[in-house]
Phi, psi and omega in degrees: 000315170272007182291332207287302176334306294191294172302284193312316168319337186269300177318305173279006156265332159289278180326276172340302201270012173237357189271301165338299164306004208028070159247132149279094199285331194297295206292308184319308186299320159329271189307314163303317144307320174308326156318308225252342185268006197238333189207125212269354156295302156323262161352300178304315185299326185278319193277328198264143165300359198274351178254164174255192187293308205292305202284334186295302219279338156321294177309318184293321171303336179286295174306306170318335185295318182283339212188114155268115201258160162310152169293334162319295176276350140340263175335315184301299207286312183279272194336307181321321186255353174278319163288018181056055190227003175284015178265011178254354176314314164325283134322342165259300240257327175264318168292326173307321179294312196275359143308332176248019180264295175358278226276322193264007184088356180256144155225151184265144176221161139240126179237129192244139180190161174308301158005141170247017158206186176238122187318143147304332158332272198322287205288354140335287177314308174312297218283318192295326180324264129010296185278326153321308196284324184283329184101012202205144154262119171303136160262136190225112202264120178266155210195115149331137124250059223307354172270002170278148166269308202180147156102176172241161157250104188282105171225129128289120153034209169277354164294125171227171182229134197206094187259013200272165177293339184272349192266315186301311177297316181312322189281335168283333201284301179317329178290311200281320162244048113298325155284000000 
């Protein structure tokens, strides 16, 4: 809970400070997982303890030879490692998308259910729902979920809606040893 606390906290500060810049730190941030999801060398270097602060911004300088980043997010990513905190990237790289989906009027969902696809009706329905309670309308992405028995599951951002029969048995069972 505080490493999420911890992201976010980096994410709305960076993502504020680059927005000041017109910089997209999301697209930046983008290209850099991609670096990293591509190559398991990488990876090792920036997350495992086993390199020092000195030998990770070497590498990241190396990568920079290759990819031209703002000085901003230079500056970012080497404080993250100088404060051993880069092991919050992940986590910042996903609160950074939705601050800037946020900022631009988009918002993202999933609604998960057995099925293997969703009415439009239904998924209508999901969606005034969803837009009633944010205030905002959600594009809304459907997902097979073979650990649902029946009903759907609604996730926003940290809003979820969870109509399914298993969430519904749980809350009875949980009522049933309160007493």
């Amino acid at each position: 809970m505080k490493t999420q606390k911890a992201a976010k906290a980096y994410a709305k500060a960076i993502f504020e400070l680059c927005r000041e810049h017109e910089i997209s730190i999301a697209t930046e941030l983008t290209i850099l997982t991609e670096f990293i999801n591509k190559s398991d060398a990488l990876e090792n270097v920036l997350f495992l303890d086993l390199f020092t602060v000195e030998e990770k911004l070497a590498v990241l300088d190396g990568l920079y030879s290759k990819v031209q980043f703002k000085k901003e997010t230079k500056n970012f990513l080497a404080f993250l490692l100088q404060e051993g905190r880069i092991g919050l990237l992940p986590l910042i790289y996903k609160s950074v998308t939705v601050l800037e989906d946020d900022s631009m009027g988009f918002l993202k969902g999933t609604v998960e259910g057995v099925e293997d696809s969703i009415s439009t009706d239904m998924k209508n329905q999901i969606k005034a729902i969803l837009a009633k309670r944010l205030g905002l309308s959600p594009e809304l992405e459907y997902k097979k979920n073979s650990r649902i028995t029946a009903g759907y599951r609604a996730t926003v951002q940290d809003l979820q809606i969870d109509a399914t029969i298993d969430s519904q048995l749980e809350s009875l069972k949980q009522s049933f040893n309160k007493k």
